[in-house]
Amino acid sequence: MDVIIGITGASGVEYGVNLLETLSQMQNVHINIHLIISENAKKLLKFETKSTLDELNLTANNYYDNSDLGASIASGSKMIECMIIIPCSMSTAAKINTGITDNLITRAADVCIKEHRKLIIVPRETPLNSTHLKNLLELSQKGVLVLPAMPAFYHRPAELNDLITFITGKILDSMGITHELYARWSGDER
Ligand SMILES: Cc1cc2nc3c(=O)[nH]c(=O)nc-3n(C[C@H](O)[C@H](O)[C@H](O)COP(=O)(O)O)c2cc1C
């Protein structure tokens, strides 16, 4: 399974790091990971996480510079199963919605939409203004799965990692990959 992970400069870069680590360690399915990290995400990676760029690059099978518009994944002829942008900044969401493909993340996302391939975006912003909401609605209408970084609490998270892996689990659900990253709600258990 060829999967593109794009990490952009919204707060919550740790969500992207966790997804990357989880997919790279999957036992039941082999995933060929193509990783792109925006320049703004690199700054947030330093600020918000203990992970380094080198560590992330080593985790992926292929790493691309976000300016590399000649990369294979910039073309629809490259077969990929799924792209996830996590976290997805409002700037990147706006560009994708309006067809601005001035970097590899937005171009690869645009290709996913034109080829009717699975594109999942994990927006992180609050509060949302009407431009944000309009872009997210229109992306959803174009077939993009909008999966906000909004962890639930019914699995009774005890630590920060439980909130992060909940989002990773929801993404794996959407990709049809079985996992036990969070305890599913099984009815009224009070
Ligand atoms: C510390 C910091 C936190 C930010 N957090 C967010 C955020 O949570 N959501 C968002 O949409 N933009 C956020 N931004 C703004 C984006 O980084 C900015 O819009 C940038 O142009 C996004 O570029 P990119 O999508 O190419 O990474 C933040 C910026 C900084 C410096």
XYZ file of N, CA and C and ligand atoms in Angstrom:
601
model
N 0.842 -1.192 0.000
C 0.000 0.000 0.000
C 0.884 1.252 0.000
N 0.771 2.105 -1.032
C 1.543 3.355 -1.082
C 0.712 4.484 -0.472
N 1.257 5.117 0.540
C 0.535 6.160 1.273
C 1.410 7.409 1.355
N 0.804 8.571 1.070
C 1.526 9.837 1.227
C 1.108 10.462 2.550
N 2.091 10.873 3.351
C 1.795 11.643 4.563
C 2.369 13.043 4.365
N 1.503 14.049 4.473
C 1.939 15.442 4.415
C 1.773 16.046 5.799
N 2.823 16.686 6.297
C 2.735 17.346 7.608
C 2.887 18.846 7.365
N 1.892 19.640 7.795
C 1.954 21.093 7.567
C 2.031 21.840 8.901
N 2.197 23.154 8.784
C 2.532 23.980 9.947
C 1.373 24.402 10.821
N 0.521 23.450 11.173
C -0.485 23.719 12.205
C 0.020 23.127 13.509
N -0.468 23.638 14.604
C -0.110 23.059 15.889
C -0.586 21.595 15.911
N 0.123 20.751 16.654
C -0.269 19.338 16.690
C 0.519 18.486 15.712
N 1.749 18.884 15.434
C 2.624 18.096 14.553
C 2.809 16.677 15.105
N 2.660 16.536 16.428
C 2.794 15.213 17.068
C 1.781 14.211 16.490
N 0.616 14.684 16.057
C -0.347 13.782 15.416
C 0.287 13.146 14.175
N 0.993 13.959 13.394
C 1.648 13.447 12.186
C 2.759 12.481 12.525
N 3.537 12.823 13.546
C 4.647 11.956 13.973
C 4.096 10.603 14.411
N 3.006 10.614 15.179
C 2.428 9.363 15.684
C 1.888 8.496 14.551
N 1.221 9.135 13.583
C 0.702 8.368 12.437
C 1.854 7.740 11.660
N 2.884 8.523 11.446
C 4.061 8.039 10.706
C 4.677 6.828 11.406
N 4.874 6.945 12.711
C 5.477 5.837 13.469
C 4.570 4.604 13.445
N 3.264 4.832 13.606
C 2.324 3.706 13.642
C 2.301 2.972 12.308
N 2.189 3.707 11.217
C 2.114 3.063 9.899
C 3.414 2.341 9.565
N 4.540 2.904 10.001
C 5.834 2.281 9.674
C 6.046 0.986 10.469
N 5.295 0.835 11.579
C 5.473 -0.364 12.418
C 4.352 -1.390 12.236
N 3.445 -1.172 11.266
C 2.319 -2.089 11.088
C 2.827 -3.480 10.741
N 2.268 -4.479 11.399
C 2.671 -5.866 11.145
C 1.764 -6.526 10.117
N 0.453 -6.162 10.156
C -0.527 -6.880 9.325
C -0.631 -6.352 7.896
N 0.016 -5.208 7.619
C -0.022 -4.661 6.264
C 1.281 -3.902 6.006
N 1.842 -4.095 4.796
C 3.079 -3.361 4.488
C 2.698 -2.036 3.833
N 3.202 -0.959 4.395
C 2.888 0.364 3.856
C 4.173 1.046 3.400
N 4.154 1.483 2.155
C 5.270 2.235 1.588
C 4.958 3.717 1.812
N 5.683 4.327 2.736
C 5.333 5.696 3.146
C 6.139 6.729 2.365
N 5.396 7.684 1.765
C 5.997 8.839 1.087
C 5.739 10.049 1.987
N 6.800 10.668 2.472
C 6.642 11.739 3.470
C 7.051 13.107 2.911
N 6.194 14.113 3.183
C 6.501 15.502 2.828
C 6.230 16.365 4.063
N 7.179 17.210 4.407
C 7.007 18.092 5.574
C 7.203 19.537 5.104
N 6.206 20.390 5.348
C 6.324 21.792 4.899
C 7.363 22.531 5.748
N 7.837 23.644 5.252
C 8.842 24.433 5.984
C 8.287 24.894 7.333
N 7.018 25.294 7.352
C 6.414 25.744 8.617
C 6.263 24.583 9.595
N 5.990 23.403 9.069
C 5.879 22.218 9.944
C 7.236 21.889 10.569
N 8.310 22.124 9.824
C 9.645 21.843 10.376
C 9.902 22.717 11.604
N 9.432 23.980 11.543
C 9.606 24.884 12.699
C 8.789 24.363 13.888
N 7.557 23.927 13.624
C 6.695 23.440 14.709
C 7.201 22.114 15.272
N 7.825 21.325 14.412
C 8.408 20.052 14.864
C 9.444 20.326 15.958
N 10.256 21.330 15.725
C 11.287 21.704 16.716
C 10.651 22.245 17.980
N 9.627 23.070 17.786
C 9.008 23.776 18.905
C 8.142 22.858 19.777
N 7.413 21.932 19.146
C 6.387 21.170 19.875
C 6.768 19.733 20.212
N 7.786 19.187 19.544
C 8.066 17.759 19.740
C 9.541 17.528 20.080
N 9.826 16.275 20.452
C 11.214 15.891 20.715
C 11.794 15.181 19.490
N 10.984 14.987 18.468
C 11.448 14.283 17.267
C 12.280 15.228 16.402
N 13.248 14.637 15.703
C 14.040 15.442 14.773
C 13.628 15.103 13.345
N 13.965 16.002 12.460
C 13.653 15.797 11.046
C 14.325 14.527 10.524
N 15.563 14.297 10.940
C 16.304 13.109 10.489
C 15.598 11.827 10.928
N 15.109 11.803 12.175
C 14.394 10.620 12.671
C 13.148 10.349 11.825
N 12.417 11.418 11.510
C 11.188 11.262 10.726
C 11.501 10.760 9.324
N 12.527 11.330 8.721
C 12.899 10.926 7.363
C 13.288 9.464 7.300
N 13.946 8.997 8.367
C 14.375 7.594 8.407
C 13.182 6.653 8.551
N 12.124 7.131 9.204
C 10.932 6.305 9.414
C 10.184 6.066 8.104
N 10.227 7.065 7.216
C 9.518 6.942 5.934
C 10.359 6.155 4.930
N 9.690 5.567 3.948
C 10.427 4.869 2.883
C 10.989 5.870 1.882
N 10.240 6.947 1.651
C 10.669 7.978 0.702
C 10.393 9.341 1.318
N 11.375 10.220 1.227
C 11.187 11.573 1.766
C 11.390 12.586 0.641
N 10.501 13.584 0.564
C 10.565 14.581 -0.507
C 10.593 15.983 0.085
N 11.305 16.877 -0.593
C 11.240 18.287 -0.233
C 9.899 18.832 -0.737
N 9.289 19.710 0.041
C 7.965 20.218 -0.351
C 8.024 21.063 -1.625
N 9.220 21.477 -2.026
C 9.338 22.279 -3.262
C 9.532 21.381 -4.492
N 9.635 20.064 -4.273
C 9.985 19.137 -5.352
C 8.754 18.769 -6.201
N 8.364 19.687 -7.062
C 7.159 19.452 -7.871
C 7.404 18.465 -9.016
N 8.654 18.038 -9.163
C 8.967 17.020 -10.172
C 8.969 15.610 -9.598
N 8.629 15.472 -8.316
C 8.623 14.141 -7.676
C 7.563 13.244 -8.318
N 7.770 11.926 -8.229
C 6.827 10.971 -8.833
C 5.409 11.184 -8.289
N 5.300 11.472 -6.989
C 3.967 11.592 -6.374
C 3.243 12.893 -6.768
N 3.911 13.739 -7.567
C 3.233 14.935 -8.086
C 2.404 14.590 -9.319
N 2.542 13.343 -9.785
C 1.853 12.918 -11.010
C 0.771 11.890 -10.712
N -0.329 11.984 -11.428
C -1.412 11.011 -11.286
C -1.013 9.635 -11.790
N 0.061 9.563 -12.562
C 0.507 8.263 -13.076
C 1.139 7.408 -11.981
N 1.531 8.048 -10.880
C 2.050 7.301 -9.726
C 0.856 6.781 -8.928
N 0.752 5.470 -8.800
C -0.394 4.889 -8.105
C -0.184 4.963 -6.591
N -1.084 5.629 -5.919
C -1.056 5.638 -4.452
C -2.468 5.315 -3.957
N -2.548 4.731 -2.772
C -3.852 4.329 -2.236
C -4.504 5.453 -1.446
N -3.659 6.280 -0.813
C -4.243 7.216 0.141
C -3.248 8.326 0.464
N -3.752 9.537 0.714
C -2.898 10.623 1.219
C -3.549 11.183 2.480
N -2.713 11.451 3.482
C -3.219 12.042 4.721
C -2.404 13.308 4.994
N -3.079 14.418 5.247
C -2.382 15.654 5.621
C -2.688 15.891 7.093
N -1.649 15.775 7.920
C -1.850 15.715 9.365
C -0.700 16.376 10.112
N -0.858 17.453 10.852
C -2.057 18.263 10.844
C -2.131 19.054 9.542
N -3.330 19.527 9.213
C -3.513 20.320 7.992
C -3.812 21.757 8.389
N -2.935 22.665 7.995
C -3.151 24.089 8.324
C -4.320 24.633 7.502
N -4.890 25.713 7.974
C -5.982 26.360 7.236
C -5.473 26.914 5.913
N -4.201 27.288 5.894
C -3.600 27.786 4.656
C -3.554 26.681 3.606
N -3.077 25.499 3.996
C -3.009 24.377 3.048
C -4.415 23.941 2.635
N -5.361 23.928 3.576
C -6.748 23.556 3.231
C -7.316 24.536 2.202
N -7.021 25.817 2.390
C -7.537 26.840 1.457
C -6.921 26.658 0.077
N -5.622 26.378 0.044
C -4.955 26.184 -1.255
C -5.533 24.976 -1.986
N -5.707 23.879 -1.260
C -6.216 22.661 -1.919
C -7.631 22.920 -2.445
N -8.437 23.602 -1.635
C -9.822 23.830 -2.061
C -9.905 24.691 -3.304
N -8.943 25.632 -3.452
C -9.019 26.555 -4.595
C -8.090 26.138 -5.738
N -7.463 24.989 -5.601
C -6.653 24.476 -6.704
C -5.286 25.110 -6.836
N -4.795 25.725 -5.767
C -3.440 26.301 -5.806
C -2.454 25.192 -5.447
N -1.607 24.819 -6.403
C -0.697 23.680 -6.193
C 0.744 24.162 -6.299
N 1.110 25.029 -5.373
C 2.436 25.658 -5.438
C 3.493 24.916 -4.625
N 3.136 23.768 -4.053
C 4.145 22.929 -3.385
C 3.719 21.467 -3.543
N 4.583 20.542 -3.104
C 4.308 19.121 -3.365
C 3.102 18.612 -2.573
N 2.908 19.140 -1.350
C 1.753 18.680 -0.554
C 0.444 19.066 -1.257
N 0.337 20.333 -1.672
C -0.918 20.764 -2.307
C -1.093 20.115 -3.684
N 0.019 19.919 -4.399
C -0.072 19.262 -5.723
C -0.515 17.790 -5.566
N 0.110 17.066 -4.639
C -0.251 15.651 -4.458
C -1.713 15.529 -4.007
N -2.168 16.478 -3.186
C -3.568 16.463 -2.739
C -4.500 16.743 -3.918
N -4.118 17.692 -4.762
C -4.910 18.033 -5.943
C -5.026 16.821 -6.875
N -3.924 16.070 -6.992
C -3.919 14.852 -7.814
C -4.900 13.834 -7.230
N -4.881 13.679 -5.911
C -5.816 12.737 -5.262
C -7.254 13.093 -5.620
N -7.582 14.379 -5.570
C -8.968 14.789 -5.847
C -9.307 14.512 -7.317
N -8.379 14.859 -8.218
C -8.709 14.669 -9.646
C -8.784 13.194 -10.012
N -8.030 12.352 -9.325
C -8.028 10.917 -9.621
C -9.043 10.141 -8.774
N -9.819 10.887 -7.962
C -10.822 10.277 -7.069
C -10.178 9.255 -6.135
N -9.014 9.620 -5.586
C -8.338 8.756 -4.607
C -8.606 9.289 -3.199
N -8.385 8.436 -2.226
C -8.697 8.813 -0.847
C -7.750 9.897 -0.347
N -8.324 11.003 0.076
C -7.558 12.094 0.681
C -8.190 12.406 2.034
N -7.372 12.307 3.085
C -7.849 12.589 4.447
C -7.094 13.816 4.938
N -7.816 14.820 5.419
C -7.122 15.967 6.026
C -7.523 16.068 7.495
N -6.541 16.419 8.309
C -6.753 16.544 9.757
C -6.525 18.003 10.142
N -7.570 18.839 9.960
C -7.395 20.266 10.272
C -7.233 20.499 11.767
N -6.448 21.530 12.117
C -6.264 21.897 13.517
C -6.257 23.415 13.585
N -7.360 23.951 14.004
C -7.475 25.389 14.242
C -8.685 25.598 15.123
N -8.629 26.596 15.973
C -9.823 26.931 16.748
C -9.716 28.358 17.268
N -10.783 29.168 17.243
C -12.047 28.851 16.593
C -11.913 28.897 15.074
N -12.940 28.443 14.380
C -12.918 28.435 12.916
C -13.705 29.633 12.396
N -13.104 30.394 11.472
C -13.883 31.487 10.874
C -14.663 30.963 9.669
N -15.465 31.823 9.065
C -16.349 31.329 7.997
C -15.561 30.914 6.757
N -14.375 31.492 6.547
C -13.540 31.052 5.414
C -13.055 29.625 5.649
N -12.584 29.356 6.882
C -12.151 27.989 7.210
C -13.297 26.999 6.986
N -14.467 27.339 7.541
C -15.620 26.438 7.457
C -16.038 26.207 6.011
N -16.018 27.280 5.217
C -16.408 27.168 3.804
C -15.427 26.257 3.057
N -14.129 26.447 3.312
C -13.131 25.606 2.637
C -13.299 24.143 3.026
N -13.511 23.893 4.314
C -13.651 22.501 4.765
C -14.917 21.857 4.200
N -16.015 22.634 4.148
C -17.263 22.116 3.561
C -17.044 21.764 2.086
N -16.402 22.689 1.366
C -16.216 22.451 -0.081
C -15.262 21.283 -0.338
N -14.265 21.136 0.524
C -13.363 19.981 0.385
C -14.142 18.681 0.612
N -14.999 18.688 1.620
C -15.824 17.510 1.896
C -16.710 17.192 0.690
N -17.269 18.229 0.070
C -18.130 18.025 -1.100
C -17.341 17.487 -2.295
N -16.017 17.696 -2.280
C -15.161 17.181 -3.358
C -14.684 15.755 -3.060
N -15.158 15.193 -1.955
C -14.803 13.805 -1.642
C -13.675 13.655 -0.642
N -13.177 14.787 -0.141
C -12.096 14.733 0.855
C -12.701 14.357 2.208
N -12.033 13.448 2.928
C -12.493 13.116 4.285
C -11.886 14.123 5.261
N -12.745 14.939 5.862
C -12.285 15.946 6.827
C -12.394 15.322 8.214
N -11.237 15.055 8.819
C -11.172 14.324 10.097
C -10.436 15.232 11.100
N -11.168 16.155 11.722
C -10.498 17.148 12.564
C -9.761 16.521 13.747
N -8.734 17.201 14.208
C -8.004 16.751 15.399
C -8.880 17.041 16.619
N -9.907 16.228 16.773
C -10.886 16.375 17.874
C -11.027 15.041 18.575
N -10.086 14.674 19.446
C -10.187 13.376 20.112
C -11.414 13.294 21.011
N -11.998 12.090 21.091
C -13.120 11.852 22.003
C -12.568 11.553 23.400
N -13.478 11.450 24.348
C -13.077 11.166 25.735
C -13.756 9.926 26.299
N -14.601 9.239 25.458
C -15.305 8.061 25.967
C -14.378 6.887 26.230
N -13.167 6.940 25.690
C -12.215 5.855 25.981
C -11.375 6.177 27.222
N -11.770 7.262 27.914
C -11.143 7.665 29.183
C -9.624 7.808 29.070
N -9.175 8.779 28.278
C -7.729 8.971 28.129
C -7.065 9.307 29.451
N -5.950 8.640 29.727
C -5.227 8.883 30.982
C -4.036 9.785 30.747
N -3.543 9.778 29.533
C -2.385 10.618 29.239
C -2.491 11.184 27.831
N -1.614 12.128 27.551
C -1.653 12.840 26.271
C -1.609 11.870 25.085
N -0.797 10.838 25.208
C -0.658 9.880 24.112
C -1.987 9.213 23.746
N -2.883 9.035 24.733
C -4.182 8.413 24.465
C -5.037 9.292 23.555
N -4.865 10.609 23.671
C -5.614 11.527 22.816
C -5.050 11.505 21.397
N -3.741 11.400 21.306
C -3.088 11.399 19.990
C -3.402 10.096 19.244
N -3.274 8.962 19.954
C -3.494 7.675 19.266
C -4.972 7.475 18.889
N -5.873 8.186 19.567
C -7.283 8.120 19.159
C -7.431 8.625 17.719
N -6.774 9.736 17.427
C -6.850 10.310 16.065
C -6.173 9.366 15.060
N -5.021 8.808 15.439
C -4.362 7.834 14.556
C -5.311 6.658 14.288
N -5.988 6.201 15.334
C -6.929 5.085 15.189
C -8.073 5.419 14.241
N -8.603 6.634 14.331
C -9.698 7.033 13.436
C -9.225 7.063 11.983
N -7.969 7.455 11.777
C -7.428 7.471 10.410
C -7.280 6.038 9.900
N -6.754 5.158 10.741
C -6.611 3.750 10.340
C -7.981 3.138 10.036
N -9.011 3.501 10.828
C -10.381 3.048 10.534
C -10.765 3.442 9.107
N -10.485 4.698 8.751
C -10.860 5.211 7.422
C -10.076 4.525 6.318
N -8.879 4.032 6.654
C -8.050 3.347 5.658
C -8.361 1.854 5.595
N -9.259 1.394 6.477
C -9.623 -0.021 6.490
C -8.551 -0.902 7.107
N -7.734 -0.328 8.000
C -6.661 -1.099 8.654
C -7.101 -1.432 10.081
N -7.064 -2.723 10.432
C -7.481 -3.116 11.780
C -6.409 -2.722 12.803
N -6.868 -2.354 13.989
C -5.944 -1.895 15.038
C -6.647 -1.945 16.386
N -5.858 -1.743 17.424
C -6.425 -1.662 18.780
C -5.895 -0.423 19.475
N -5.897 0.684 18.748
C -5.294 1.905 19.285
C -6.182 2.612 20.305
N -7.482 2.379 20.209
C -8.372 2.962 21.218
C -9.513 1.990 21.497
N -10.063 2.103 22.700
C -11.179 1.224 23.078
C -12.459 1.785 22.466
N -13.157 0.955 21.684
C -14.370 1.418 21.016
C -15.540 1.485 21.986
N -16.425 2.432 21.745
C -17.648 2.538 22.547
C -18.512 1.326 22.268
N -18.918 0.628 23.304
C -19.692 -0.593 23.064
C -21.055 -0.526 23.738
N -21.607 0.649 23.833
C -22.929 0.800 24.425
C -22.822 1.552 25.739
N -23.956 1.663 26.419
C -23.995 2.419 27.664
C -23.357 1.603 28.784
N -22.094 1.927 29.083
C -21.344 1.114 30.060
C -21.263 1.763 31.439
N -22.078 2.833 31.652
C -21.990 3.510 32.948
C -22.595 2.680 34.056
C 3.526 28.386 16.473
C 2.564 28.388 15.307
C 1.377 27.684 15.428
C 0.473 27.663 14.376
N -0.671 26.927 14.515
C -1.547 26.859 13.498
C -2.722 26.055 13.618
O -2.948 25.386 14.619
N -3.550 25.997 12.565
C -3.320 26.687 11.407
O -4.137 26.573 10.493
N -2.228 27.478 11.268
C -1.321 27.576 12.273
N -0.191 28.350 12.149
C -0.020 29.156 10.942
C 0.587 28.364 9.788
O 1.872 27.877 10.165
C 0.694 29.281 8.551
O -0.598 29.563 8.064
C 1.547 28.693 7.465
O 1.482 29.552 6.331
C 1.098 27.302 7.062
O 1.925 26.852 5.990
P 1.920 25.329 5.506
O 0.490 24.912 5.401
O 2.607 25.348 4.171
O 2.699 24.547 6.496
C 0.742 28.390 13.188
C 1.943 29.073 13.082
C 2.842 29.078 14.116
C 4.148 29.839 13.957
